Amino acid sequence: MSNTLRAVRGMNDMLPADAGLWGRFEATVRDWLKSYGYQELRTPILEHTALFKRAIGEVTDIVEKEMYTFEDALNGENLTLRPEGTASCVRAAIENNLLFDGGKRLWYMGPMFRHERPQKGRYRQFHQVGIEALGHAGPDLDIEHLLMGARLWKQLGLAEFVALEINSLGGAESRARHRQKLIEYFEAHKAQLDEDAQRRLYANPLRILDTKNPAMQDLVAAAPKLMDELDDEARRHFDAVQQGLHDAGIAFKVNPRLVRGLDYYNYTVYEWVTDKLGAQGTVCAGGRYDGLVAQLGGKPAPACGFAMGVERLLALMQEAGTPLVDDPLDAYVVNVGEAAARFALQAAERLRDAGLKVALHCGGGSFKSQMKKADASGARFALIIGDDEAQAGEASVKPLRAEGEQQRVKLDNVAQLIKD
Ligand code: ATP
Ligand code: MG
């Protein structure tokens, strides 16, 4: 029996070998968000459980089965690790009065937690990048968000791997009419409902439509469609979104089965999907949630947003062979001897002052073993310092990745030599 401690199941380390991929993704995303004028918001990872119950809905997979909820042993508060970002964003916007001077375009990035069965593309700690536009009635904002998605996929080299599906969930009245029809339909087929569906039949029949149970797919496919209940305003909004997509040349499919797993949506909902990742094919999902701000106690304000799954997008980037930015060290400082070690510390700092990326060899060892480490570090140059060089205030610069002679120069001239 080993007593080695392991990470919590379904929660992953990001290892240095993957840092290049994450770094490229995050840098691209930050630039892309800036190019649309979105501002970053960071919220705590823990919130009061009541927030998610009220925002996401009591009768949803997330709230019923997937939340990490616990009582704070110190003060008895009921807390939950955030399973998604929208509820926290809206809570923070209300609490800090962010909408006092009009609409806000916000974004966030970070870990989310859901107690699901871990498998490829589905983890218990995973990461999302999300945007929320608060205070804009659309449909221009809906369209902006879809254009943003399309642009990001292009920038990540994923354009040919993802497809857009959209739907409209209508407003409150269309939902109420549809709800009644759904209940009647499912009551007539009660024997075919699984346990979840039985329980949700009266509490939240819309949720039955996004069941993942294969045995219920035919039943759900033939259920009454919300699309047939849309009132004029919802219809106009949906038409305008489709027109905007046509104008921008973005291909899409209307999927009347798309209802999303969270209760706060109305009007436009959509998913960006891929067939390259097996069952976990949704890489980004979102839509409009005009009622949520008021529902969480704020002054009513329309809103829409989306969240993307970072792990799934990174897997897709790997699948697509997206090239990584190469960002190697400029120099690895080899030092042999006591005086050399002291001088090397200063030399490394001086090179960093000049803007170079430098790793200093620490812990001594032979020249040969240090040169091996220099090579393995990926650095472009080895900076070689012996007691001799230290005495003279100089260093030998040896190219590691290209042909070229080793040159001994004054420390002052090293940075220039490397930059050239
Ligand atoms: P799914 O249908 O795959 O369970 P969802 O509808 O629960 O997804 P959302 O709540 O809309 O997902 O979250 C937005 C995105 O976050 C998803 O499209 C997906 O890319 C990602 N995501 C959701 N849950 C997980 C998870 N457990 N592990 C990894 N990524 C996830
Ligand atoms: Mg889910």
Short mmCIF file of C-alpha atoms and ligand atoms in Angstrom, two decimals:
data_model
loop_
_atom_site.label_atom_id
_atom_site.label_comp_id
_atom_site.label_asym_id
_atom_site.label_seq_id
_atom_site.Cartn_x
_atom_site.Cartn_y
_atom_site.Cartn_z
CA MET A 1 0.00 0.00 0.00
CA SER A 2 1.36 3.33 -1.00
CA ASN A 3 0.47 6.36 1.03
CA THR A 4 1.29 8.82 -1.76
CA LEU A 5 -1.22 11.64 -1.86
CA ARG A 6 -2.98 12.24 -5.14
CA ALA A 7 -5.02 15.10 -6.61
CA VAL A 8 -8.78 15.03 -6.15
CA ARG A 9 -10.43 12.90 -8.85
CA GLY A 10 -11.41 14.91 -11.91
CA MET A 11 -9.12 17.81 -10.95
CA ASN A 12 -5.98 18.26 -13.03
CA ASP A 13 -2.58 19.86 -12.72
CA MET A 14 -1.54 22.09 -15.58
CA LEU A 15 1.97 20.79 -16.20
CA PRO A 16 4.84 22.87 -17.59
CA ALA A 17 4.70 20.90 -20.84
CA ASP A 18 1.22 22.32 -21.47
CA ALA A 19 2.02 25.86 -20.35
CA GLY A 20 2.86 26.97 -23.90
CA LEU A 21 -0.59 25.94 -25.12
CA TRP A 22 -2.40 27.59 -22.19
CA GLY A 23 -0.24 30.69 -22.55
CA ARG A 24 -0.95 31.06 -26.25
CA PHE A 25 -4.67 30.57 -25.61
CA GLU A 26 -4.85 33.08 -22.79
CA ALA A 27 -2.80 35.71 -24.64
CA THR A 28 -4.98 35.39 -27.75
CA VAL A 29 -8.13 35.61 -25.65
CA ARG A 30 -6.99 38.75 -23.81
CA ASP A 31 -6.17 40.56 -27.06
CA TRP A 32 -9.44 39.45 -28.61
CA LEU A 33 -11.44 40.73 -25.60
CA LYS A 34 -9.62 44.06 -25.70
CA SER A 35 -10.39 44.41 -29.39
CA TYR A 36 -14.10 44.40 -28.49
CA GLY A 37 -13.79 46.71 -25.48
CA TYR A 38 -14.54 44.13 -22.77
CA GLN A 39 -13.29 44.65 -19.21
CA GLU A 40 -12.08 41.99 -16.82
CA LEU A 41 -14.00 41.09 -13.67
CA ARG A 42 -12.65 38.66 -11.03
CA THR A 43 -15.03 37.24 -8.49
CA PRO A 44 -14.41 34.86 -5.58
CA ILE A 45 -14.43 31.14 -6.27
CA LEU A 46 -16.76 30.61 -3.29
CA GLU A 47 -20.23 32.11 -3.11
CA HIS A 48 -23.30 31.62 -0.95
CA THR A 49 -25.16 28.55 -2.18
CA ALA A 50 -28.36 30.58 -2.46
CA LEU A 51 -26.88 32.58 -5.35
CA PHE A 52 -26.56 29.56 -7.63
CA LYS A 53 -29.88 28.08 -6.58
CA ARG A 54 -31.64 31.29 -7.43
CA ALA A 55 -29.73 32.05 -10.65
CA ILE A 56 -29.32 28.62 -12.25
CA GLY A 57 -32.60 27.15 -10.96
CA GLU A 58 -33.30 24.53 -8.30
CA VAL A 59 -34.46 21.93 -10.79
CA THR A 60 -31.37 21.72 -13.00
CA ASP A 61 -28.56 19.16 -13.26
CA ILE A 62 -26.06 21.63 -11.87
CA VAL A 63 -27.98 22.51 -8.72
CA GLU A 64 -29.49 19.07 -8.13
CA LYS A 65 -26.40 16.96 -8.69
CA GLU A 66 -23.21 18.79 -9.56
CA MET A 67 -22.42 21.45 -6.97
CA TYR A 68 -19.65 21.27 -4.37
CA THR A 69 -21.68 22.58 -1.49
CA PHE A 70 -20.65 22.54 2.17
CA GLU A 71 -21.21 24.19 5.45
CA ASP A 72 -18.40 26.46 6.61
CA ALA A 73 -17.26 24.69 9.76
CA LEU A 74 -16.32 28.00 11.36
CA ASN A 75 -19.54 29.94 11.02
CA GLY A 76 -22.13 27.58 9.57
CA GLU A 77 -22.60 29.49 6.30
CA ASN A 78 -23.78 27.41 3.35
CA LEU A 79 -21.22 27.85 0.58
CA THR A 80 -20.64 26.50 -2.92
CA LEU A 81 -17.62 26.36 -5.21
CA ARG A 82 -18.80 28.24 -8.29
CA PRO A 83 -20.06 25.90 -11.03
CA GLU A 84 -20.25 28.70 -13.62
CA GLY A 85 -19.50 32.41 -13.88
CA THR A 86 -22.66 34.27 -14.85
CA ALA A 87 -24.33 34.21 -11.45
CA SER A 88 -21.22 35.64 -9.75
CA CYS A 89 -20.80 38.31 -12.43
CA VAL A 90 -24.35 39.51 -12.04
CA ARG A 91 -24.09 39.38 -8.24
CA ALA A 92 -20.91 41.48 -8.38
CA ALA A 93 -22.41 43.97 -10.84
CA ILE A 94 -25.41 44.52 -8.57
CA GLU A 95 -23.43 44.62 -5.34
CA ASN A 96 -20.90 47.12 -6.72
CA ASN A 97 -23.47 49.15 -8.65
CA LEU A 98 -21.53 48.63 -11.89
CA LEU A 99 -24.55 49.51 -14.05
CA PHE A 100 -25.08 52.96 -12.53
CA ASP A 101 -23.90 54.73 -15.70
CA GLY A 102 -25.24 52.34 -18.31
CA GLY A 103 -24.33 49.03 -19.89
CA LYS A 104 -21.15 47.10 -19.14
CA ARG A 105 -19.20 44.62 -21.19
CA LEU A 106 -17.39 42.24 -18.86
CA TRP A 107 -15.26 39.13 -19.08
CA TYR A 108 -13.82 36.57 -16.67
CA MET A 109 -11.52 33.58 -16.80
CA GLY A 110 -10.96 30.92 -14.19
CA PRO A 111 -11.75 27.53 -12.67
CA MET A 112 -15.29 26.20 -12.23
CA PHE A 113 -16.35 23.17 -10.21
CA ARG A 114 -18.94 20.51 -10.98
CA HIS A 115 -19.26 17.08 -9.45
CA GLU A 116 -19.69 15.15 -12.70
CA ARG A 117 -18.35 11.78 -13.84
CA PRO A 118 -14.81 12.56 -15.03
CA GLN A 119 -14.06 11.61 -18.64
CA LYS A 120 -12.34 13.14 -21.67
CA GLY A 121 -13.50 16.77 -21.88
CA ARG A 122 -15.45 16.57 -18.61
CA TYR A 123 -13.70 17.36 -15.34
CA ARG A 124 -14.65 18.32 -11.80
CA GLN A 125 -12.42 21.36 -11.91
CA PHE A 126 -12.36 22.90 -15.37
CA HIS A 127 -11.81 26.39 -16.74
CA GLN A 128 -14.05 28.81 -18.53
CA VAL A 129 -13.60 32.10 -20.27
CA GLY A 130 -16.88 33.96 -20.28
CA ILE A 131 -18.25 37.32 -21.34
CA GLU A 132 -21.34 39.08 -20.08
CA ALA A 133 -22.85 42.19 -21.61
CA LEU A 134 -25.15 43.75 -19.02
CA GLY A 135 -27.70 46.45 -19.83
CA HIS A 136 -28.05 45.98 -23.60
CA ALA A 137 -31.36 44.81 -25.01
CA GLY A 138 -29.99 43.57 -28.32
CA PRO A 139 -30.32 41.93 -30.79
CA ASP A 140 -27.17 43.79 -31.85
CA LEU A 141 -25.37 42.52 -28.73
CA ASP A 142 -26.40 38.94 -29.46
CA ILE A 143 -24.92 39.35 -32.92
CA GLU A 144 -21.74 40.93 -31.56
CA HIS A 145 -21.24 37.90 -29.32
CA LEU A 146 -21.64 35.50 -32.22
CA LEU A 147 -19.20 37.52 -34.35
CA MET A 148 -16.76 37.50 -31.43
CA GLY A 149 -16.95 33.73 -31.28
CA ALA A 150 -16.36 33.39 -35.01
CA ARG A 151 -13.35 35.71 -34.83
CA LEU A 152 -11.78 33.85 -31.92
CA TRP A 153 -12.10 30.48 -33.64
CA LYS A 154 -10.28 31.99 -36.62
CA GLN A 155 -7.54 33.38 -34.40
CA LEU A 156 -7.08 30.02 -32.68
CA GLY A 157 -6.98 28.17 -36.00
CA LEU A 158 -10.26 26.40 -35.24
CA ALA A 159 -12.64 27.99 -37.75
CA GLU A 160 -13.12 24.84 -39.79
CA PHE A 161 -13.72 22.64 -36.74
CA VAL A 162 -16.63 24.39 -35.03
CA ALA A 163 -20.21 24.96 -36.13
CA LEU A 164 -22.89 27.23 -34.71
CA GLU A 165 -26.36 26.10 -33.58
CA ILE A 166 -28.92 28.65 -32.43
CA ASN A 167 -32.43 28.69 -31.07
CA SER A 168 -34.87 31.07 -29.41
CA LEU A 169 -36.46 30.32 -26.06
CA GLY A 170 -38.90 33.21 -26.45
CA GLY A 171 -40.19 35.42 -23.67
CA ALA A 172 -42.14 34.57 -20.53
CA GLU A 173 -45.49 34.15 -22.29
CA SER A 174 -44.26 31.87 -25.03
CA ARG A 175 -42.47 29.81 -22.38
CA ALA A 176 -45.67 29.51 -20.34
CA ARG A 177 -47.69 28.34 -23.37
CA HIS A 178 -44.98 25.90 -24.37
CA ARG A 179 -44.68 24.62 -20.81
CA GLN A 180 -48.38 23.73 -20.77
CA LYS A 181 -48.08 21.85 -24.06
CA LEU A 182 -44.97 20.03 -22.86
CA ILE A 183 -46.69 18.86 -19.69
CA GLU A 184 -49.64 17.55 -21.67
CA TYR A 185 -47.33 15.79 -24.13
CA PHE A 186 -45.17 14.15 -21.46
CA GLU A 187 -48.20 13.20 -19.37
CA ALA A 188 -49.47 11.29 -22.37
CA HIS A 189 -46.13 9.40 -22.51
CA LYS A 190 -45.48 9.08 -18.81
CA ALA A 191 -44.33 5.45 -19.03
CA GLN A 192 -41.35 6.47 -21.14
CA LEU A 193 -40.06 9.11 -18.71
CA ASP A 194 -36.99 8.28 -16.65
CA GLU A 195 -36.72 9.13 -12.98
CA ASP A 196 -35.31 12.65 -13.53
CA ALA A 197 -37.99 13.45 -16.07
CA GLN A 198 -40.80 12.17 -13.83
CA ARG A 199 -39.56 14.43 -11.08
CA ARG A 200 -39.23 17.43 -13.41
CA LEU A 201 -42.51 16.96 -15.22
CA TYR A 202 -44.32 19.66 -13.25
CA ALA A 203 -41.38 21.43 -11.64
CA ASN A 204 -39.41 22.19 -14.82
CA PRO A 205 -40.59 20.32 -17.94
CA LEU A 206 -38.28 22.32 -20.25
CA ARG A 207 -35.32 20.60 -18.57
CA ILE A 208 -36.59 17.23 -19.78
CA LEU A 209 -35.65 18.37 -23.28
CA ASP A 210 -31.93 18.46 -22.56
CA THR A 211 -31.82 14.95 -21.12
CA LYS A 212 -28.70 12.99 -22.06
CA ASN A 213 -30.54 9.66 -21.66
CA PRO A 214 -30.36 7.86 -25.04
CA ALA A 215 -33.61 5.99 -24.28
CA MET A 216 -35.54 9.26 -24.22
CA GLN A 217 -34.15 10.88 -27.38
CA ASP A 218 -37.04 9.86 -29.69
CA LEU A 219 -39.63 11.04 -27.19
CA VAL A 220 -37.89 14.37 -26.78
CA ALA A 221 -37.39 14.79 -30.53
CA ALA A 222 -41.14 14.63 -31.10
CA ALA A 223 -42.05 16.99 -28.24
CA PRO A 224 -43.80 20.35 -28.91
CA LYS A 225 -41.30 23.01 -30.03
CA LEU A 226 -40.85 26.38 -28.37
CA MET A 227 -40.16 27.77 -31.82
CA ASP A 228 -43.84 27.29 -32.68
CA GLU A 229 -44.92 29.42 -29.70
CA LEU A 230 -42.77 32.52 -30.23
CA ASP A 231 -44.66 35.82 -29.95
CA ASP A 232 -44.02 38.64 -32.44
CA GLU A 233 -41.31 40.33 -30.44
CA ALA A 234 -39.34 37.16 -29.83
CA ARG A 235 -39.74 36.27 -33.49
CA ARG A 236 -38.44 39.72 -34.57
CA HIS A 237 -35.47 39.42 -32.22
CA PHE A 238 -34.62 35.97 -33.54
CA ASP A 239 -34.99 37.09 -37.18
CA ALA A 240 -32.66 40.02 -36.53
CA VAL A 241 -30.02 37.72 -35.05
CA GLN A 242 -30.22 35.45 -38.08
CA GLN A 243 -30.02 38.46 -40.39
CA GLY A 244 -26.89 39.64 -38.59
CA LEU A 245 -25.29 36.24 -39.06
CA HIS A 246 -26.16 36.25 -42.76
CA ASP A 247 -24.71 39.76 -43.13
CA ALA A 248 -21.47 38.61 -41.52
CA GLY A 249 -21.32 35.42 -43.59
CA ILE A 250 -21.41 33.15 -40.54
CA ALA A 251 -22.95 29.75 -41.19
CA PHE A 252 -25.39 28.41 -38.60
CA LYS A 253 -28.11 25.87 -38.06
CA VAL A 254 -31.36 26.52 -36.20
CA ASN A 255 -31.74 23.72 -33.67
CA PRO A 256 -35.19 23.85 -32.04
CA ARG A 257 -34.02 21.23 -29.47
CA LEU A 258 -31.37 23.51 -28.01
CA VAL A 259 -32.59 24.60 -24.56
CA ARG A 260 -29.39 24.89 -22.43
CA GLY A 261 -29.00 23.45 -18.96
CA LEU A 262 -29.54 26.62 -16.94
CA ASP A 263 -32.89 28.23 -16.26
CA TYR A 264 -31.92 31.87 -16.68
CA TYR A 265 -31.96 31.98 -20.49
CA ASN A 266 -34.61 33.62 -22.68
CA TYR A 267 -34.71 34.61 -26.37
CA THR A 268 -31.45 33.73 -28.15
CA VAL A 269 -29.51 30.64 -27.06
CA TYR A 270 -26.66 29.01 -28.95
CA GLU A 271 -23.81 26.52 -28.86
CA TRP A 272 -20.60 26.25 -30.82
CA VAL A 273 -20.05 22.54 -31.38
CA THR A 274 -17.37 20.31 -32.84
CA ASP A 275 -17.43 16.69 -33.97
CA LYS A 276 -13.70 16.30 -33.25
CA LEU A 277 -13.93 15.69 -29.49
CA GLY A 278 -16.34 12.77 -29.21
CA ALA A 279 -19.32 13.12 -26.88
CA GLN A 280 -18.08 16.33 -25.22
CA GLY A 281 -18.57 18.41 -28.37
CA THR A 282 -19.84 21.75 -27.05
CA VAL A 283 -16.91 24.15 -26.75
CA CYS A 284 -18.87 27.35 -26.12
CA ALA A 285 -22.43 28.12 -25.13
CA GLY A 286 -24.54 31.08 -24.18
CA GLY A 287 -27.41 33.38 -24.92
CA ARG A 288 -29.66 36.06 -23.51
CA TYR A 289 -30.82 36.18 -19.87
CA ASP A 290 -32.86 39.35 -19.57
CA GLY A 291 -34.53 38.40 -16.29
CA LEU A 292 -31.50 37.46 -14.20
CA VAL A 293 -30.38 40.87 -12.96
CA ALA A 294 -33.82 41.57 -11.50
CA GLN A 295 -34.13 38.01 -10.24
CA LEU A 296 -30.95 38.51 -8.20
CA GLY A 297 -32.26 41.75 -6.72
CA GLY A 298 -30.88 44.34 -9.14
CA LYS A 299 -32.69 47.04 -11.06
CA PRO A 300 -34.03 45.20 -14.15
CA ALA A 301 -31.45 45.16 -16.96
CA PRO A 302 -31.28 43.02 -20.08
CA ALA A 303 -28.18 40.86 -20.47
CA CYS A 304 -26.49 38.25 -22.60
CA GLY A 305 -23.25 36.32 -22.58
CA PHE A 306 -21.45 33.08 -23.23
CA ALA A 307 -18.87 30.79 -21.66
CA MET A 308 -16.33 28.55 -23.34
CA GLY A 309 -14.68 25.44 -21.97
CA VAL A 310 -10.93 26.03 -22.01
CA GLU A 311 -9.89 22.35 -21.73
CA ARG A 312 -12.11 21.41 -24.66
CA LEU A 313 -10.76 24.27 -26.79
CA LEU A 314 -7.17 23.34 -25.96
CA ALA A 315 -7.88 19.73 -26.92
CA LEU A 316 -9.30 21.00 -30.19
CA MET A 317 -6.25 23.21 -30.78
CA GLN A 318 -4.04 20.17 -30.30
CA GLU A 319 -6.24 18.20 -32.68
CA ALA A 320 -5.99 21.03 -35.21
CA GLY A 321 -2.20 21.30 -34.82
CA THR A 322 -2.38 25.01 -33.93
CA PRO A 323 1.25 26.19 -33.79
CA LEU A 324 2.53 27.39 -30.43
CA VAL A 325 4.41 30.59 -29.90
CA ASP A 326 7.98 29.66 -29.17
CA ASP A 327 9.24 31.73 -26.26
CA PRO A 328 12.65 30.32 -25.31
CA LEU A 329 15.12 31.57 -22.73
CA ASP A 330 17.74 33.95 -24.12
CA ALA A 331 20.56 32.71 -21.94
CA TYR A 332 21.54 30.01 -19.47
CA VAL A 333 24.34 31.15 -17.19
CA VAL A 334 26.99 28.48 -16.58
CA ASN A 335 29.37 29.24 -13.71
CA VAL A 336 32.29 27.22 -12.37
CA GLY A 337 34.16 28.38 -9.28
CA GLU A 338 33.35 30.40 -6.20
CA ALA A 339 34.14 33.85 -7.57
CA ALA A 340 32.37 32.88 -10.80
CA ALA A 341 29.20 31.94 -8.90
CA ARG A 342 29.07 35.35 -7.20
CA PHE A 343 29.71 37.21 -10.44
CA ALA A 344 27.14 35.05 -12.29
CA LEU A 345 24.35 36.18 -9.98
CA GLN A 346 25.11 39.81 -10.84
CA ALA A 347 25.53 39.03 -14.52
CA ALA A 348 22.13 37.35 -14.73
CA GLU A 349 20.45 40.32 -13.03
CA ARG A 350 22.18 42.73 -15.44
CA LEU A 351 20.92 40.81 -18.46
CA ARG A 352 17.38 40.85 -17.05
CA ASP A 353 17.74 44.61 -16.58
CA ALA A 354 18.38 44.69 -20.31
CA GLY A 355 15.13 42.81 -20.94
CA LEU A 356 16.47 39.30 -21.54
CA LYS A 357 15.04 36.02 -20.24
CA VAL A 358 17.73 34.33 -18.24
CA ALA A 359 18.12 31.13 -16.20
CA LEU A 360 21.02 31.01 -13.79
CA HIS A 361 22.62 27.67 -13.07
CA CYS A 362 22.49 27.10 -9.31
CA GLY A 363 24.05 24.39 -7.19
CA GLY A 364 27.46 24.04 -8.84
CA GLY A 365 28.65 20.96 -10.75
CA SER A 366 31.16 20.37 -13.51
CA PHE A 367 31.37 22.53 -16.62
CA LYS A 368 30.26 19.58 -18.71
CA SER A 369 27.14 18.82 -16.68
CA GLN A 370 26.20 22.51 -16.60
CA MET A 371 26.55 22.75 -20.39
CA LYS A 372 24.19 19.78 -20.71
CA LYS A 373 21.62 21.59 -18.62
CA ALA A 374 22.10 24.74 -20.69
CA ASP A 375 21.33 22.75 -23.79
CA ALA A 376 18.28 21.07 -22.24
CA SER A 377 16.89 24.43 -21.09
CA GLY A 378 16.18 25.45 -24.66
CA ALA A 379 18.11 28.72 -24.18
CA ARG A 380 19.51 30.38 -27.29
CA PHE A 381 22.90 31.09 -25.70
CA ALA A 382 25.07 29.78 -22.91
CA LEU A 383 26.79 32.48 -20.89
CA ILE A 384 29.96 30.89 -19.55
CA ILE A 385 31.66 32.33 -16.49
CA GLY A 386 34.79 30.96 -14.81
CA ASP A 387 36.83 32.59 -12.07
CA ASP A 388 38.97 34.05 -14.86
CA GLU A 389 36.05 35.80 -16.52
CA ALA A 390 34.75 36.91 -13.14
CA GLN A 391 38.09 38.54 -12.41
CA ALA A 392 38.03 40.40 -15.72
CA GLY A 393 34.33 41.38 -15.54
CA GLU A 394 33.68 39.40 -18.71
CA ALA A 395 31.71 36.40 -19.94
CA SER A 396 31.94 33.96 -22.82
CA VAL A 397 28.84 33.79 -25.02
CA LYS A 398 28.23 30.55 -26.88
CA PRO A 399 25.35 30.13 -29.35
CA LEU A 400 23.43 26.91 -28.61
CA ARG A 401 20.83 26.87 -31.41
CA ALA A 402 22.82 28.23 -34.36
CA GLU A 403 26.31 27.99 -35.82
CA GLY A 404 28.76 30.53 -34.51
CA GLU A 405 31.94 31.03 -32.52
CA GLN A 406 32.09 31.41 -28.78
CA GLN A 407 33.04 35.02 -27.97
CA ARG A 408 34.47 36.48 -24.77
CA VAL A 409 33.22 40.02 -24.14
CA LYS A 410 32.78 42.56 -21.36
CA LEU A 411 29.63 42.00 -19.31
CA ASP A 412 28.35 45.39 -20.51
CA ASN A 413 28.37 44.15 -24.09
CA VAL A 414 26.75 40.75 -23.52
CA ALA A 415 23.13 41.88 -23.81
CA GLN A 416 23.81 43.68 -27.09
CA LEU A 417 25.64 40.67 -28.51
CA ILE A 418 22.73 38.38 -27.62
CA LYS A 419 20.14 40.76 -28.99
CA ASP A 420 22.04 41.04 -32.28
P1 ATP B 1 -22.43 19.83 -21.21
O1 ATP B 1 -23.70 19.74 -21.98
O2 ATP B 1 -21.22 19.38 -21.97
O3 ATP B 1 -22.52 19.25 -19.83
P2 ATP B 1 -23.12 22.40 -20.12
O4 ATP B 1 -24.33 22.79 -20.87
O5 ATP B 1 -23.25 21.83 -18.77
O6 ATP B 1 -22.20 21.41 -21.02
P3 ATP B 1 -22.28 25.13 -19.72
O7 ATP B 1 -22.77 25.19 -18.34
O8 ATP B 1 -22.99 25.84 -20.77
O9 ATP B 1 -22.09 23.59 -20.14
O10 ATP B 1 -20.74 25.56 -19.75
C1 ATP B 1 -20.13 26.17 -20.90
C2 ATP B 1 -18.98 25.33 -21.41
O11 ATP B 1 -18.12 24.91 -20.36
C3 ATP B 1 -19.41 24.02 -22.05
O12 ATP B 1 -19.82 24.22 -23.36
C4 ATP B 1 -18.14 23.22 -21.99
O13 ATP B 1 -17.25 23.58 -23.03
C5 ATP B 1 -17.55 23.64 -20.67
N1 ATP B 1 -17.86 22.65 -19.61
C6 ATP B 1 -19.01 22.50 -18.92
N2 ATP B 1 -18.90 21.53 -18.00
C7 ATP B 1 -17.63 21.05 -18.11
C8 ATP B 1 -16.88 20.03 -17.42
N3 ATP B 1 -17.40 19.33 -16.42
N4 ATP B 1 -15.59 19.82 -17.80
C9 ATP B 1 -15.03 20.54 -18.81
N5 ATP B 1 -15.68 21.51 -19.48
C10 ATP B 1 -16.95 21.77 -19.15
MG MG B 2 -23.25 19.89 -17.96
#
